[in-house]
């Protein structure tokens, strides 16, 4: 049995779950999320817990079992606590600023790069060299953070660029005389 798939998902108070044949909707204090799941997986809610079961031990059912449980658990966590990714900016003169809901990056180009906030995502810039991306969908938060990092990925010689908080950038030795 899948170690992840067999674990029950606790449902906090204030979270509503709607299960249809191929669609799971979760509504909570931080918003509403929905996800399509395989119709083979059986999702049941009882006694404040959600359980995911699979019909057989076929390889594709075993793979979908843990995936489905993780997707539903992430939706429940997203509508209660939300998700956050933090980024750091390294480099002289590199900085970020908020312009309304959008993020404006000055990272060594001749122009400022503007990243628009998608629906359900919000940016926070506590310092000019720090960015926080928040939202209820784990997938959307990770995707937006990756798009921000892609504007100026960290380079290996001086370490300049945008990186995730705590990310280690392996440095290379430059030219030798």
mmCIF file of C-alpha atoms in Angstrom:
data_model
loop_
_atom_site.group_PDB
_atom_site.id
_atom_site.type_symbol
_atom_site.label_atom_id
_atom_site.label_comp_id
_atom_site.label_asym_id
_atom_site.label_seq_id
_atom_site.Cartn_x
_atom_site.Cartn_y
_atom_site.Cartn_z
ATOM 1 C CA UNK A 1 0.000 0.000 0.000
ATOM 2 C CA UNK A 2 1.212 3.513 -0.762
ATOM 3 C CA UNK A 3 2.685 5.143 2.330
ATOM 4 C CA UNK A 4 1.446 8.552 1.273
ATOM 5 C CA UNK A 5 -1.850 7.451 -0.252
ATOM 6 C CA UNK A 6 -3.120 5.543 2.780
ATOM 7 C CA UNK A 7 -2.716 8.455 5.205
ATOM 8 C CA UNK A 8 -5.988 10.222 6.039
ATOM 9 C CA UNK A 9 -6.237 13.985 5.468
ATOM 10 C CA UNK A 10 -7.588 15.924 8.477
ATOM 11 C CA UNK A 11 -10.181 18.540 7.519
ATOM 12 C CA UNK A 12 -10.072 21.660 9.735
ATOM 13 C CA UNK A 13 -13.268 23.416 10.733
ATOM 14 C CA UNK A 14 -14.403 26.038 8.216
ATOM 15 C CA UNK A 15 -13.358 23.953 5.205
ATOM 16 C CA UNK A 16 -16.048 22.632 2.853
ATOM 17 C CA UNK A 17 -15.285 19.744 0.519
ATOM 18 C CA UNK A 18 -17.372 18.845 -2.542
ATOM 19 C CA UNK A 19 -16.578 15.548 -4.268
ATOM 20 C CA UNK A 20 -17.920 14.852 -7.751
ATOM 21 C CA UNK A 21 -16.972 12.041 -10.152
ATOM 22 C CA UNK A 22 -13.801 13.702 -11.516
ATOM 23 C CA UNK A 23 -13.695 16.997 -9.622
ATOM 24 C CA UNK A 24 -12.803 17.901 -6.046
ATOM 25 C CA UNK A 25 -13.683 21.390 -4.780
ATOM 26 C CA UNK A 26 -12.309 22.750 -1.517
ATOM 27 C CA UNK A 27 -13.598 25.996 -0.046
ATOM 28 C CA UNK A 28 -12.048 27.688 2.977
ATOM 29 C CA UNK A 29 -11.145 31.019 4.559
ATOM 30 C CA UNK A 30 -8.367 31.765 2.010
ATOM 31 C CA UNK A 31 -10.398 30.989 -1.105
ATOM 32 C CA UNK A 32 -11.664 28.161 -3.250
ATOM 33 C CA UNK A 33 -9.677 25.573 -5.217
ATOM 34 C CA UNK A 34 -10.705 22.790 -7.546
ATOM 35 C CA UNK A 35 -8.767 19.937 -9.093
ATOM 36 C CA UNK A 36 -9.576 17.204 -11.583
ATOM 37 C CA UNK A 37 -8.736 13.737 -10.281
ATOM 38 C CA UNK A 38 -8.870 10.314 -11.878
ATOM 39 C CA UNK A 39 -12.313 8.742 -11.759
ATOM 40 C CA UNK A 40 -10.679 5.467 -10.663
ATOM 41 C CA UNK A 41 -9.636 6.926 -7.297
ATOM 42 C CA UNK A 42 -12.314 6.841 -4.606
ATOM 43 C CA UNK A 43 -12.343 9.895 -2.313
ATOM 44 C CA UNK A 44 -14.505 9.721 0.810
ATOM 45 C CA UNK A 45 -15.101 12.163 3.628
ATOM 46 C CA UNK A 46 -16.108 10.893 7.068
ATOM 47 C CA UNK A 47 -15.493 11.940 10.703
ATOM 48 C CA UNK A 48 -13.590 15.093 9.721
ATOM 49 C CA UNK A 49 -11.113 13.137 7.574
ATOM 50 C CA UNK A 50 -10.656 12.496 3.880
ATOM 51 C CA UNK A 51 -9.437 9.103 2.698
ATOM 52 C CA UNK A 52 -8.311 8.135 -0.794
ATOM 53 C CA UNK A 53 -8.563 4.493 -1.875
ATOM 54 C CA UNK A 54 -7.575 2.744 -5.073
ATOM 55 C CA UNK A 55 -9.487 -0.031 -6.847
ATOM 56 C CA UNK A 56 -6.555 -2.368 -7.534
ATOM 57 C CA UNK A 57 -2.792 -2.804 -7.250
ATOM 58 C CA UNK A 58 -2.158 -2.049 -10.908
ATOM 59 C CA UNK A 59 0.890 0.119 -11.513
ATOM 60 C CA UNK A 60 -1.080 3.151 -12.759
ATOM 61 C CA UNK A 61 -3.498 2.941 -9.803
ATOM 62 C CA UNK A 62 -0.593 2.780 -7.354
ATOM 63 C CA UNK A 63 0.945 5.877 -8.961
ATOM 64 C CA UNK A 64 -2.343 7.808 -8.926
ATOM 65 C CA UNK A 65 -3.071 6.880 -5.299
ATOM 66 C CA UNK A 66 -0.299 8.949 -3.708
ATOM 67 C CA UNK A 67 -0.669 11.733 -6.277
ATOM 68 C CA UNK A 68 -4.393 12.154 -5.639
ATOM 69 C CA UNK A 69 -3.913 12.198 -1.874
ATOM 70 C CA UNK A 70 -1.132 14.820 -2.170
ATOM 71 C CA UNK A 71 -3.206 17.049 -4.460
ATOM 72 C CA UNK A 72 -6.220 17.000 -2.111
ATOM 73 C CA UNK A 73 -4.024 17.559 0.976
ATOM 74 C CA UNK A 74 -2.328 20.546 -0.721
ATOM 75 C CA UNK A 75 -5.731 22.041 -1.582
ATOM 76 C CA UNK A 76 -6.899 21.705 2.041
ATOM 77 C CA UNK A 77 -3.674 23.292 3.315
ATOM 78 C CA UNK A 78 -3.885 26.045 0.681
ATOM 79 C CA UNK A 79 -7.387 27.210 1.629
ATOM 80 C CA UNK A 80 -6.540 27.206 5.367
ATOM 81 C CA UNK A 81 -2.911 28.390 5.664
ATOM 82 C CA UNK A 82 -1.837 29.195 2.113
ATOM 83 C CA UNK A 83 1.608 28.736 0.579
ATOM 84 C CA UNK A 84 4.621 31.034 0.372
ATOM 85 C CA UNK A 85 7.905 31.068 -1.542
ATOM 86 C CA UNK A 86 10.651 33.521 -0.654
ATOM 87 C CA UNK A 87 13.288 34.804 -3.064
ATOM 88 C CA UNK A 88 16.499 36.784 -2.540
ATOM 89 C CA UNK A 89 18.133 39.224 -4.935
ATOM 90 C CA UNK A 90 21.943 39.406 -4.977
ATOM 91 C CA UNK A 91 23.893 42.022 -6.923
ATOM 92 C CA UNK A 92 24.887 45.662 -6.672
ATOM 93 C CA UNK A 93 21.928 47.856 -7.672
ATOM 94 C CA UNK A 94 19.557 44.900 -8.030
ATOM 95 C CA UNK A 95 16.224 45.492 -6.310
ATOM 96 C CA UNK A 96 12.507 44.834 -6.403
ATOM 97 C CA UNK A 97 9.542 47.124 -5.794
ATOM 98 C CA UNK A 98 5.772 46.830 -5.782
ATOM 99 C CA UNK A 99 3.782 48.869 -8.310
ATOM 100 C CA UNK A 100 0.170 48.309 -7.310
ATOM 101 C CA UNK A 101 -0.247 44.517 -7.366
ATOM 102 C CA UNK A 102 2.609 44.005 -9.840
ATOM 103 C CA UNK A 103 6.276 43.375 -9.116
ATOM 104 C CA UNK A 104 8.917 45.562 -10.748
ATOM 105 C CA UNK A 105 12.467 44.177 -10.902
ATOM 106 C CA UNK A 106 15.620 46.186 -11.580
ATOM 107 C CA UNK A 107 18.207 43.483 -12.185
ATOM 108 C CA UNK A 108 20.853 44.901 -14.502
ATOM 109 C CA UNK A 109 18.883 45.278 -17.725
ATOM 110 C CA UNK A 110 18.438 48.614 -19.492
ATOM 111 C CA UNK A 111 14.770 48.518 -18.455
ATOM 112 C CA UNK A 112 12.769 47.433 -15.426
ATOM 113 C CA UNK A 113 11.061 44.038 -15.739
ATOM 114 C CA UNK A 114 7.413 44.002 -14.627
ATOM 115 C CA UNK A 115 5.738 40.780 -13.525
ATOM 116 C CA UNK A 116 1.960 40.931 -13.246
ATOM 117 C CA UNK A 117 0.327 39.141 -10.326
ATOM 118 C CA UNK A 118 -1.985 36.357 -11.555
ATOM 119 C CA UNK A 119 -5.368 35.887 -9.896
ATOM 120 C CA UNK A 120 -4.934 34.434 -6.412
ATOM 121 C CA UNK A 121 -1.255 35.419 -6.082
ATOM 122 C CA UNK A 122 0.087 38.355 -4.107
ATOM 123 C CA UNK A 123 3.597 39.746 -3.817
ATOM 124 C CA UNK A 124 5.279 41.280 -0.804
ATOM 125 C CA UNK A 125 8.600 43.127 -0.773
ATOM 126 C CA UNK A 126 9.689 43.522 2.878
ATOM 127 C CA UNK A 127 13.155 44.740 1.744
ATOM 128 C CA UNK A 128 14.331 45.805 -1.710
ATOM 129 C CA UNK A 129 16.335 42.552 -1.980
ATOM 130 C CA UNK A 130 13.644 40.151 -0.702
ATOM 131 C CA UNK A 131 10.436 38.957 -2.386
ATOM 132 C CA UNK A 132 7.625 36.844 -0.933
ATOM 133 C CA UNK A 133 5.108 35.145 -3.241
ATOM 134 C CA UNK A 134 1.888 34.048 -1.494
ATOM 135 C CA UNK A 135 -1.255 32.250 -2.605
ATOM 136 C CA UNK A 136 -3.610 29.376 -1.902
ATOM 137 C CA UNK A 137 -2.503 27.147 -4.808
ATOM 138 C CA UNK A 138 0.860 25.451 -4.269
ATOM 139 C CA UNK A 139 1.318 24.930 -7.999
ATOM 140 C CA UNK A 140 0.596 28.570 -8.882
ATOM 141 C CA UNK A 141 2.911 29.927 -6.145
ATOM 142 C CA UNK A 142 5.779 27.705 -7.318
ATOM 143 C CA UNK A 143 5.228 28.582 -10.951
ATOM 144 C CA UNK A 144 5.207 32.360 -10.333
ATOM 145 C CA UNK A 145 8.309 32.102 -8.124
ATOM 146 C CA UNK A 146 10.083 30.154 -10.891
ATOM 147 C CA UNK A 147 9.086 32.820 -13.448
ATOM 148 C CA UNK A 148 10.544 35.534 -11.194
ATOM 149 C CA UNK A 149 13.786 33.562 -10.742
ATOM 150 C CA UNK A 150 14.011 33.027 -14.516
ATOM 151 C CA UNK A 151 14.263 36.809 -15.115
ATOM 152 C CA UNK A 152 17.861 36.729 -13.784
ATOM 153 C CA UNK A 153 18.991 33.285 -12.539
ATOM 154 C CA UNK A 154 22.036 33.254 -10.252
ATOM 155 C CA UNK A 155 25.298 33.075 -12.168
ATOM 156 C CA UNK A 156 28.201 30.925 -10.893
ATOM 157 C CA UNK A 157 31.058 33.453 -11.010
ATOM 158 C CA UNK A 158 29.858 36.306 -8.792
ATOM 159 C CA UNK A 159 26.586 34.795 -7.542
ATOM 160 C CA UNK A 160 24.531 37.713 -8.845
ATOM 161 C CA UNK A 161 20.872 37.123 -9.657
ATOM 162 C CA UNK A 162 17.580 36.013 -8.125
ATOM 163 C CA UNK A 163 17.566 32.833 -6.048
ATOM 164 C CA UNK A 164 15.260 31.031 -3.668
ATOM 165 C CA UNK A 165 15.814 31.750 0.011
ATOM 166 C CA UNK A 166 18.445 29.360 1.310
ATOM 167 C CA UNK A 167 19.432 28.163 -2.196
ATOM 168 C CA UNK A 168 23.111 27.358 -2.527
ATOM 169 C CA UNK A 169 24.829 28.541 -5.705
ATOM 170 C CA UNK A 170 28.053 26.663 -6.433
ATOM 171 C CA UNK A 171 30.727 29.158 -7.368
ATOM 172 C CA UNK A 172 33.331 28.717 -10.102
ATOM 173 C CA UNK A 173 36.848 30.083 -10.187
ATOM 174 C CA UNK A 174 37.313 32.800 -12.808
ATOM 175 C CA UNK A 175 40.146 33.289 -15.304
ATOM 176 C CA UNK A 176 43.688 32.750 -14.075
ATOM 177 C CA UNK A 177 46.542 35.033 -15.094
#
